[in-house]
mmCIF file of C-alpha atoms in Angstrom:
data_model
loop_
_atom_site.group_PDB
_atom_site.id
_atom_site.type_symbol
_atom_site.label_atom_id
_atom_site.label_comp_id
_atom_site.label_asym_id
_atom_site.label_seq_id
_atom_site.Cartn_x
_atom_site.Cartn_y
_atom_site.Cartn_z
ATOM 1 C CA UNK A 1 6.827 75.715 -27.236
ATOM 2 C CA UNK A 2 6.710 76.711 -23.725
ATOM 3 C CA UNK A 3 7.562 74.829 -20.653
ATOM 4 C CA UNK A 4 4.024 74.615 -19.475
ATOM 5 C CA UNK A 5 3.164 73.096 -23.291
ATOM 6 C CA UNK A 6 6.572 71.068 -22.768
ATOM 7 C CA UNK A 7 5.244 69.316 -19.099
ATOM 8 C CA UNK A 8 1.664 68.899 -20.602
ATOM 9 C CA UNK A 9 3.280 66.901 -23.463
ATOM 10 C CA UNK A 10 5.718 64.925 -20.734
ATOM 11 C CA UNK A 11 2.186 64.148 -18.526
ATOM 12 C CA UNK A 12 0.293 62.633 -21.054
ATOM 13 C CA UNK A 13 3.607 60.788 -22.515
ATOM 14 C CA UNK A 14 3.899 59.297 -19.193
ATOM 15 C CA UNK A 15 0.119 58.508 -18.758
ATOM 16 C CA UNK A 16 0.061 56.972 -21.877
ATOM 17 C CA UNK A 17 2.814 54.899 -21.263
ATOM 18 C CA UNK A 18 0.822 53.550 -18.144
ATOM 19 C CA UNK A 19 -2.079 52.646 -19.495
ATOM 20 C CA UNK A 20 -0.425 50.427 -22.174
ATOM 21 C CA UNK A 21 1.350 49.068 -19.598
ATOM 22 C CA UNK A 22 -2.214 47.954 -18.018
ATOM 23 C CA UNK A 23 -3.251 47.027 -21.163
ATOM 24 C CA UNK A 24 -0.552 44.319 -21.482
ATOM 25 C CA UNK A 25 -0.834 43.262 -17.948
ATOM 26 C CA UNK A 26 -4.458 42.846 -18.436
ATOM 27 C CA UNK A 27 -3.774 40.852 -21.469
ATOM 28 C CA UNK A 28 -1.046 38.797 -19.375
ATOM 29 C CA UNK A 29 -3.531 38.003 -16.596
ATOM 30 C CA UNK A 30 -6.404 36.979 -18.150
ATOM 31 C CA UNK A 31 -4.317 35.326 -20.703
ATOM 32 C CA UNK A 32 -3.091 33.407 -17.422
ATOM 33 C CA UNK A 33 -6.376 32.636 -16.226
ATOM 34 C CA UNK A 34 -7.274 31.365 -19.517
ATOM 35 C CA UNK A 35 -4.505 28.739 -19.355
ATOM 36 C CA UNK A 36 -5.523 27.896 -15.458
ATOM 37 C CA UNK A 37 -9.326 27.526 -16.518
ATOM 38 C CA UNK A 38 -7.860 24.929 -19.149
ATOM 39 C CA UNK A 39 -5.456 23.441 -16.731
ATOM 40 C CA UNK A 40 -8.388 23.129 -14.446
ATOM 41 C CA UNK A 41 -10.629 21.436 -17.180
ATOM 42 C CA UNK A 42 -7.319 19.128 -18.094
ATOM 43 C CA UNK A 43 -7.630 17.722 -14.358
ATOM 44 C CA UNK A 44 -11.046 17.212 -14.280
ATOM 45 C CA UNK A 45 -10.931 15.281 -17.399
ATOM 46 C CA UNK A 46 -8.515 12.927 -16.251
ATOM 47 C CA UNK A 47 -9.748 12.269 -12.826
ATOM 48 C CA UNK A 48 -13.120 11.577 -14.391
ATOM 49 C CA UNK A 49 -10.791 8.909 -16.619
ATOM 50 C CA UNK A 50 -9.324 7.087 -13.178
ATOM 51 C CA UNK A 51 -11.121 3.683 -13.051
ATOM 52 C CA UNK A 52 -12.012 3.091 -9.405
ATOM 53 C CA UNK A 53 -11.898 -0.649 -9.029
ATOM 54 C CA UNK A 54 -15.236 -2.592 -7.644
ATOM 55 C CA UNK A 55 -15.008 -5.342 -5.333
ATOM 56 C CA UNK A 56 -14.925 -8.754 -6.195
ATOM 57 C CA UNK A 57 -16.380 -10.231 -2.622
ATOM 58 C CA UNK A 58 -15.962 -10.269 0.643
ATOM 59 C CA UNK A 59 -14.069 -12.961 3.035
ATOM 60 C CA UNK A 60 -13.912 -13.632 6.283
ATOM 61 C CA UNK A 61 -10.689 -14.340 8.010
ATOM 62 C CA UNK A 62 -11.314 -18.180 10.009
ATOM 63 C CA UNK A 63 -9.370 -18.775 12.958
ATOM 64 C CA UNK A 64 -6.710 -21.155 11.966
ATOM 65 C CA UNK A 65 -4.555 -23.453 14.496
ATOM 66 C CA UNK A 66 -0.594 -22.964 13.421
ATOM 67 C CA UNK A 67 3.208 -23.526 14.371
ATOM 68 C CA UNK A 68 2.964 -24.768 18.159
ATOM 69 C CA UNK A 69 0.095 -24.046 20.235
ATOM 70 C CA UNK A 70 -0.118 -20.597 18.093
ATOM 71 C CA UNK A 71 -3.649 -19.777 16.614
ATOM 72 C CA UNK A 72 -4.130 -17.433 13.574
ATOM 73 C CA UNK A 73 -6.901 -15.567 11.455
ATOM 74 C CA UNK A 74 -6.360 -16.215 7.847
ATOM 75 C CA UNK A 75 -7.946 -14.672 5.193
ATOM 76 C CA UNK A 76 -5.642 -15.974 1.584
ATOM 77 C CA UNK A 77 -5.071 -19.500 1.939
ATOM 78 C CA UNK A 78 -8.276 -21.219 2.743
ATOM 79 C CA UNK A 79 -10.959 -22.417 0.823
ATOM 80 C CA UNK A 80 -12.589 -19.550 0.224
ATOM 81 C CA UNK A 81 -9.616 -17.426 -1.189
ATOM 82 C CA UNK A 82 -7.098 -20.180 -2.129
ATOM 83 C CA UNK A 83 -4.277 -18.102 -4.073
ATOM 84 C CA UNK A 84 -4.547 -14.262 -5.502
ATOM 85 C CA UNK A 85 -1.634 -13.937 -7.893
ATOM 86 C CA UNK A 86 1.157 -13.284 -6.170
ATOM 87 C CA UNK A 87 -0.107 -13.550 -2.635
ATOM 88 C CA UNK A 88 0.090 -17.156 -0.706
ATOM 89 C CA UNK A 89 -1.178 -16.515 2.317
ATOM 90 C CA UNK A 90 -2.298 -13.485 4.571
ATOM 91 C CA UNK A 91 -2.386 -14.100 8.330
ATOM 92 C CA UNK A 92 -3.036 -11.965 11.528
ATOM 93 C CA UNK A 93 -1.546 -13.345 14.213
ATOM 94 C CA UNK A 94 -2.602 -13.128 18.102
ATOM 95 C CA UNK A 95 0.156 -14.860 19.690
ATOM 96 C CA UNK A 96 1.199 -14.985 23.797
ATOM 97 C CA UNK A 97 3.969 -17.058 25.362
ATOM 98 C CA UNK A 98 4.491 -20.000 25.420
ATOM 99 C CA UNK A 99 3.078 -20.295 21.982
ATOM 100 C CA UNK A 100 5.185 -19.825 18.491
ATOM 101 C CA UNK A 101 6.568 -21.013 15.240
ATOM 102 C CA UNK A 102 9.334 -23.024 16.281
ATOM 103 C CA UNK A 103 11.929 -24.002 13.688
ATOM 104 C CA UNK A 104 10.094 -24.419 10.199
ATOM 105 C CA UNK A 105 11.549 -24.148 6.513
ATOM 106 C CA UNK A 106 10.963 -21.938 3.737
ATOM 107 C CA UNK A 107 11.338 -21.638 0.226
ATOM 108 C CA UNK A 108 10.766 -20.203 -3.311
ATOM 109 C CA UNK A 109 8.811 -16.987 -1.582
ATOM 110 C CA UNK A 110 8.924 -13.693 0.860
ATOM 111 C CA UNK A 111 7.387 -13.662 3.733
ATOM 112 C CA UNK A 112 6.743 -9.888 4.802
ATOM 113 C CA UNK A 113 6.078 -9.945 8.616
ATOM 114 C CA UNK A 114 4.314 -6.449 10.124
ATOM 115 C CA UNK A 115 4.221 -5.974 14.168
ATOM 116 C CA UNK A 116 1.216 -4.114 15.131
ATOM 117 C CA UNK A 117 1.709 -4.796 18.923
ATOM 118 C CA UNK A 118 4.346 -6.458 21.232
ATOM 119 C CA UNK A 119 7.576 -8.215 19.706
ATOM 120 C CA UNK A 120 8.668 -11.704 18.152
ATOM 121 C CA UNK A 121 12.248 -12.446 17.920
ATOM 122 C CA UNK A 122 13.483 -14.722 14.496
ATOM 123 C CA UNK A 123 16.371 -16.681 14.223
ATOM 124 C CA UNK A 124 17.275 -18.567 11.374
ATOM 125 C CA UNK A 125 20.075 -21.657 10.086
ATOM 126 C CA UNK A 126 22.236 -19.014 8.585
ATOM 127 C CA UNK A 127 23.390 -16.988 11.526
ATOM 128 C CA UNK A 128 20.691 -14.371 11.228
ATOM 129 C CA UNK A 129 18.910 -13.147 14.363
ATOM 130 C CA UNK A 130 16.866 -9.982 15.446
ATOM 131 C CA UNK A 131 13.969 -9.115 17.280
ATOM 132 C CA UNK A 132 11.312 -6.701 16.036
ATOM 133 C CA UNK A 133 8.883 -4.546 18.072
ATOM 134 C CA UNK A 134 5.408 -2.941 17.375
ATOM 135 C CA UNK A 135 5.456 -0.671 13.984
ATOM 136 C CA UNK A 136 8.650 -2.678 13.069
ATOM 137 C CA UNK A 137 8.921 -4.374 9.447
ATOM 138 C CA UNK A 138 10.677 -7.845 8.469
ATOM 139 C CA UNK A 139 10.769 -8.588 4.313
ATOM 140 C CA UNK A 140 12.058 -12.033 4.460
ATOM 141 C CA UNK A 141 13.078 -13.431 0.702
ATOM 142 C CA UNK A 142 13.331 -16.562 1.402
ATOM 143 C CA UNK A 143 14.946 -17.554 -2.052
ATOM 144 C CA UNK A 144 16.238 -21.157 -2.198
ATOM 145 C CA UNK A 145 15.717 -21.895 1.217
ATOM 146 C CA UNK A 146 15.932 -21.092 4.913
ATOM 147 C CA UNK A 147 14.790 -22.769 8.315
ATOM 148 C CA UNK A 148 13.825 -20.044 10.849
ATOM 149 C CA UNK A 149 12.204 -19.393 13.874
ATOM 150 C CA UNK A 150 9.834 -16.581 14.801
ATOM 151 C CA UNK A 151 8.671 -16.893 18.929
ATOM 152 C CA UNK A 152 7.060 -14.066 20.749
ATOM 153 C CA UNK A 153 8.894 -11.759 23.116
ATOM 154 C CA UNK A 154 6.578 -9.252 24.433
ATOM 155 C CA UNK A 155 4.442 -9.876 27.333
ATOM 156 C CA UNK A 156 0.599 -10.597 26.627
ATOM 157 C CA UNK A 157 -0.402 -10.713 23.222
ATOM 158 C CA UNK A 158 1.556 -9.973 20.261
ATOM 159 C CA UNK A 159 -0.581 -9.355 17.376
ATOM 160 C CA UNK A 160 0.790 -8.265 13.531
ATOM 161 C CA UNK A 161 0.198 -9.613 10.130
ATOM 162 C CA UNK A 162 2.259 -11.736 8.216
ATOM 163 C CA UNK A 163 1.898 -11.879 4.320
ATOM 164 C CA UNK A 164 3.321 -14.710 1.809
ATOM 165 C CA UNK A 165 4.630 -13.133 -1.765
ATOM 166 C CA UNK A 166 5.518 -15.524 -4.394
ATOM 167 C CA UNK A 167 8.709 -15.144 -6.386
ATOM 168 C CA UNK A 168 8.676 -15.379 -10.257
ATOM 169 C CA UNK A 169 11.013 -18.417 -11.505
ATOM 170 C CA UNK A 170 13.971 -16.854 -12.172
ATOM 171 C CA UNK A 171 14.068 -15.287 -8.201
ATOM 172 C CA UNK A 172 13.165 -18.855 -6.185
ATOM 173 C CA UNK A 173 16.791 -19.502 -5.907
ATOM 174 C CA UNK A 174 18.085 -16.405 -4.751
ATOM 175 C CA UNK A 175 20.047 -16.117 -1.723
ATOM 176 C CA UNK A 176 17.978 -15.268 1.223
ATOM 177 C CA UNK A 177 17.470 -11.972 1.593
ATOM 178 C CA UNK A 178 16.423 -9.452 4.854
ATOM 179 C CA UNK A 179 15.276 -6.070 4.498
ATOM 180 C CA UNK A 180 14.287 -4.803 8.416
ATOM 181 C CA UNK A 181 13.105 -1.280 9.179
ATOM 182 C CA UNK A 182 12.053 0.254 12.995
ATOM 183 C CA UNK A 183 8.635 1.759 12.698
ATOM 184 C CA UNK A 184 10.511 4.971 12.721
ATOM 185 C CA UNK A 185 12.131 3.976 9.113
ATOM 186 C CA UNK A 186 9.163 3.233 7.510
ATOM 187 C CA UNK A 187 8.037 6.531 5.286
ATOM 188 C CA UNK A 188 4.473 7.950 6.396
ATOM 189 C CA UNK A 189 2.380 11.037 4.955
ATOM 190 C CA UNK A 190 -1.369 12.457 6.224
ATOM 191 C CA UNK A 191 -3.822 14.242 4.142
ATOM 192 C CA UNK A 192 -6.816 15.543 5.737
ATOM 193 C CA UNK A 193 -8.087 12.993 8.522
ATOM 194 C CA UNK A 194 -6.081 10.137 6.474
ATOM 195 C CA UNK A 195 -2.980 9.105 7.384
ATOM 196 C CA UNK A 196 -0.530 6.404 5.584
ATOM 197 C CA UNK A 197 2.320 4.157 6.278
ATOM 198 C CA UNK A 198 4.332 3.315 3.372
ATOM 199 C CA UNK A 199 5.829 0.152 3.406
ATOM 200 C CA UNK A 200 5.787 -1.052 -0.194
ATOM 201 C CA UNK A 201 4.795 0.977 -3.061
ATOM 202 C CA UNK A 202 3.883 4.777 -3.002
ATOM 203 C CA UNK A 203 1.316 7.266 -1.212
ATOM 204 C CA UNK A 204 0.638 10.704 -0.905
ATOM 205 C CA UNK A 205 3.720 11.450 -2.358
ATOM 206 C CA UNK A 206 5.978 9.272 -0.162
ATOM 207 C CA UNK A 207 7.987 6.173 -2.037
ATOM 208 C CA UNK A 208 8.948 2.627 0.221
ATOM 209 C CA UNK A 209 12.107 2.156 1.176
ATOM 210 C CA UNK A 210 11.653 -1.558 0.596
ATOM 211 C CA UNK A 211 12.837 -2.796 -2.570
ATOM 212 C CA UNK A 212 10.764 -5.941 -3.956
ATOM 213 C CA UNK A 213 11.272 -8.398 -5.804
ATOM 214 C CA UNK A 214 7.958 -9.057 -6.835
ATOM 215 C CA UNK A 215 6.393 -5.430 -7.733
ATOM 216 C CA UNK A 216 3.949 -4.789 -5.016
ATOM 217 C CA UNK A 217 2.139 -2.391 -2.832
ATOM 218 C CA UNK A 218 1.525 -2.628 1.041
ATOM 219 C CA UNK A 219 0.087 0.681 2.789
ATOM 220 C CA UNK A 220 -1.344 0.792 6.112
ATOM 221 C CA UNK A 221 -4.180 3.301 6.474
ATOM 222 C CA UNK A 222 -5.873 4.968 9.511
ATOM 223 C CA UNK A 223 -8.956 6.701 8.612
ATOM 224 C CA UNK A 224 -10.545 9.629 11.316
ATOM 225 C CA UNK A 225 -14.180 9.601 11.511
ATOM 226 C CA UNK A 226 -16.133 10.144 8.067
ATOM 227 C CA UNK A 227 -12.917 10.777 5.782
ATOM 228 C CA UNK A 228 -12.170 9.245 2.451
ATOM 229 C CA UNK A 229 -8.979 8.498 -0.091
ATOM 230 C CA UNK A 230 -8.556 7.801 -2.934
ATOM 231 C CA UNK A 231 -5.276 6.270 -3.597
ATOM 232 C CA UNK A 232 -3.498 5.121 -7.404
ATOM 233 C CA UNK A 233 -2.417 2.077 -7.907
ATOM 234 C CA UNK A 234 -0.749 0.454 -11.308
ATOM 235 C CA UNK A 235 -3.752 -1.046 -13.948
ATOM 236 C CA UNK A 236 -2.189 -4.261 -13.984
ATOM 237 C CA UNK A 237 -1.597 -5.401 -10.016
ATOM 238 C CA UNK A 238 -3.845 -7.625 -8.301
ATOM 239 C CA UNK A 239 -5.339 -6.675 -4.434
ATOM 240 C CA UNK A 240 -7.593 -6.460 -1.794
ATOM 241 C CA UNK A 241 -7.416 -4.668 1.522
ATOM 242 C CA UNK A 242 -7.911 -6.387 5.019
ATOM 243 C CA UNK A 243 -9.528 -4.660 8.004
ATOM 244 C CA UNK A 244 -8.187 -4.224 11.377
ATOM 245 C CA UNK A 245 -10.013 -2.587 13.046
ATOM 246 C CA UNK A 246 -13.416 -0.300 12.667
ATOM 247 C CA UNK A 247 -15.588 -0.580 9.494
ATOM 248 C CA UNK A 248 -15.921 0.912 5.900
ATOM 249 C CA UNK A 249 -17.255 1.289 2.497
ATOM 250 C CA UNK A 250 -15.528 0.254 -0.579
ATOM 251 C CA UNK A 251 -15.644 0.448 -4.356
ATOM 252 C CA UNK A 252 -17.733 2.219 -6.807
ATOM 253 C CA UNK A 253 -20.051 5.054 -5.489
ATOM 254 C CA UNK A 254 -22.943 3.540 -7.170
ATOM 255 C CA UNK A 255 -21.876 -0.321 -6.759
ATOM 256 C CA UNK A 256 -19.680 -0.408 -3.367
ATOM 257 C CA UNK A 257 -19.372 -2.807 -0.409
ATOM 258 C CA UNK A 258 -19.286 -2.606 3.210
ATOM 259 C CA UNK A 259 -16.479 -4.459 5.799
ATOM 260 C CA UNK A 260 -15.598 -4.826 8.911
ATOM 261 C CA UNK A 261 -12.728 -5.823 10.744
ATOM 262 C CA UNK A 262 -11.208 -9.469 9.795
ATOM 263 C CA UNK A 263 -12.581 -9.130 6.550
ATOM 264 C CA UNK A 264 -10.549 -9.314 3.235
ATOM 265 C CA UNK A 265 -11.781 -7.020 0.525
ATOM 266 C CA UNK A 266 -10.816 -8.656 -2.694
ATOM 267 C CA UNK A 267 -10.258 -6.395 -5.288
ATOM 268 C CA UNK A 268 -11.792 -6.688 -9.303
ATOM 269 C CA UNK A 269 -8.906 -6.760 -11.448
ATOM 270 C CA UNK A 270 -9.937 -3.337 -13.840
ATOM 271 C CA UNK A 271 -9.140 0.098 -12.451
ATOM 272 C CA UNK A 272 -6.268 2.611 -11.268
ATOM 273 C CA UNK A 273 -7.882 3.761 -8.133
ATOM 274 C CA UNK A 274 -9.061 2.100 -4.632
ATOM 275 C CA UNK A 275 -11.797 4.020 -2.935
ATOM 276 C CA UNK A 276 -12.126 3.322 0.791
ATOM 277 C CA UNK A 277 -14.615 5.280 2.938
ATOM 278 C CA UNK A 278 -14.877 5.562 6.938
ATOM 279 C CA UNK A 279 -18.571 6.216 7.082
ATOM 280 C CA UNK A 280 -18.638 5.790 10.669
ATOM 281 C CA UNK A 281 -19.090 8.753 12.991
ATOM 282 C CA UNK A 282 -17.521 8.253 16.112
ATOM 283 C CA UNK A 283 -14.550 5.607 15.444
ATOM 284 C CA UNK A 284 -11.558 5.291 13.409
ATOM 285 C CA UNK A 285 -10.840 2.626 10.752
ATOM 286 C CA UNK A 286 -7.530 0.812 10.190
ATOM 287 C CA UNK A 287 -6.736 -1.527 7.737
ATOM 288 C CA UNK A 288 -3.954 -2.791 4.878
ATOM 289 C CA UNK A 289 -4.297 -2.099 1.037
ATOM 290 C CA UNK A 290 -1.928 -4.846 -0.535
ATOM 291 C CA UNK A 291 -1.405 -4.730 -4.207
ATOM 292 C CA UNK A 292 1.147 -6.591 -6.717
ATOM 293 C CA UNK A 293 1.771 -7.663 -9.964
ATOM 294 C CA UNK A 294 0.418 -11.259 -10.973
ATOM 295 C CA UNK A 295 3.339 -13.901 -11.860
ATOM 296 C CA UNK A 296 1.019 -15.627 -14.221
ATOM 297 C CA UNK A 297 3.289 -18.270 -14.021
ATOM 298 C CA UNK A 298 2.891 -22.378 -12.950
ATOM 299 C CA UNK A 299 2.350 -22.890 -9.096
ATOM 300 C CA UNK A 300 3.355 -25.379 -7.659
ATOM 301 C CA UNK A 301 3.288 -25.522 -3.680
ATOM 302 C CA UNK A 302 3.469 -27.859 -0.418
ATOM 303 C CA UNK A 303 3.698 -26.233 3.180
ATOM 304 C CA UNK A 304 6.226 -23.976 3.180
ATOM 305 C CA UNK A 305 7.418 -25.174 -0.592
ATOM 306 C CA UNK A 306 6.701 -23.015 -3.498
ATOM 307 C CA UNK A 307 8.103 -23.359 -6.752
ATOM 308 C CA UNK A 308 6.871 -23.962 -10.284
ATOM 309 C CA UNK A 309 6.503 -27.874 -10.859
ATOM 310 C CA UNK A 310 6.087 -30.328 -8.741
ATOM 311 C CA UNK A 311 9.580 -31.775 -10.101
ATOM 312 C CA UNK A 312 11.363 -28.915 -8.117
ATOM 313 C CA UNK A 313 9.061 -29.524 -4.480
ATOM 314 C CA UNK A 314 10.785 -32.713 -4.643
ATOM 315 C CA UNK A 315 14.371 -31.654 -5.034
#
């Protein structure tokens, strides 16, 4: 054999070595897109499982007169929405000097207090005292008891939400309890035109750094002009959202519900996922999706009193 027969042989060795190696590359790839195509057909399955939860109705915040010379709208706690297990009471407060809430008790709940604009200072019988400022968070667990104060400190109006959770028996007489966070400390995340603070619970990837007692879920959501979210939330919690400001559509696609600002979306108790909508073209929407898990336990309440039978209000 020759060297020119010798270098043909090499040539073709090599050029048959190549195209098995394209063979099996080939093989790899498509093998790979194979798996993604069924990955892709896995995801679509289960998002087509999510349950987006309807809405049970619609109500109205009322202007409510509270603490001294203070005036509130309140959405849970009135006739129309009495008690949605394990919320007492949601309130957004517009509140200028020299009105407050002057010394008042507590007990056998948390009250979760959320500044949206000026400041309030608290101050309470045990030596605890603090002011916080707009995007700044108060989780008060009130436990077995505690007589605070909470007065406005801000010039003009100071406007936030305050939110009542109820404590399961074996929690009402815990010590009380303060978790405070800046607006700085409080985890956020954006998607698209949505952004999310994350002050209970979980979004977009971002965990609370609140712990709770009571399992729960508070997010605060701004919406840009005609965006959408879809955000999970556990089966079993109980919910609504409340409005603060612009307008949107909630619910099923082919069942859902318009709101507006001061409105209280109750949730229906069946699903995994909250839809919420800004339709609108020109302005933003802002509101609260609050979530936890029911108590299902005895209630058993006066003012500022909550326990389990009316044998512990009166101790």
């Amino acid at each position: 054999m020759n060297k020119k027969q010798v270098w043909i042989g090499f040539i073709l060795f090599i050029l048959i070595s190549i195209t098995s190696a394209q063979d099996l590359i080939v093989e790899e790839v498509n093998e790979c897109i194979d798996q993604q195509e069924q990955l892709d057909i896995m995801m679509k399955t289960m998002q087509t499982l999510k349950k987006i939860r309807g809405v049970r109705k619609v109500v109205t915040a009322r202007l409510t007169p509270e603490g001294d010379g203070a005036k509130v709208k309140r959405s849970i706690g009135t006739q129309a929405l009495d008690y949605m297990d394990p919320f007492l009471m949601l309130d957004e407060f517009f509140v200028s000097k020299p009105a407050g809430f002057p010394n008042h008790p507590h007990r056998g709940f948390e009250t979760i207090t959320y500044m949206l604009d000026g400041a309030f200072e608290h101050q309470d019988n045990k030596g605890h005292k603090g002011i916080i400022k707009s995007g700044d968070l108060q989780w008060m667990t009130a436990g077995r008891g505690v007589i605070h104060s909470e007065m406005p400190q801000g010039d003009g109006v100071n406007h936030g939400l305050q939110l009542w959770v109820n404590l399961a028996a074996k929690d009402k007489m815990c010590e009380p309890q303060y978790q405070e966070l800046t607006g700085d400390q409080i985890p956020s995340a954006q998607e698209g035109k949505v952004k999310v603070k994350i002050i209970a619970g979980k979004s977009m990837g971002q965990e609370a750094k609140v712990r709770t007692r009571t399992p729960a879920y508070y997010l605060d959501f701004t919406f840009d002009p005609e965006s959408s979210f879809d955000q999970e939330i556990p089966d079993d919690f109980s919910g609504f959202l409340y409005l603060l400001q612009g307008q949107g559509v909630f619910g099923t696609d082919d069942k859902y519900q318009e709101a507006k600002a001061g409105d209280c979306v109750v949730l229906e108790e069946q699903g995994d996922v909250v839809r919420m909508k800004n339709v609108d073209k020109e302005n933003a929407l802002r509101l609260v999706l609050i979530m936890g898990k029911p108590l299902k336990e005895p209630l058993a309440r006066r003012g500022p009193f909550v326990m389990n039978t009316n044998a512990e209000i009166q101790q």
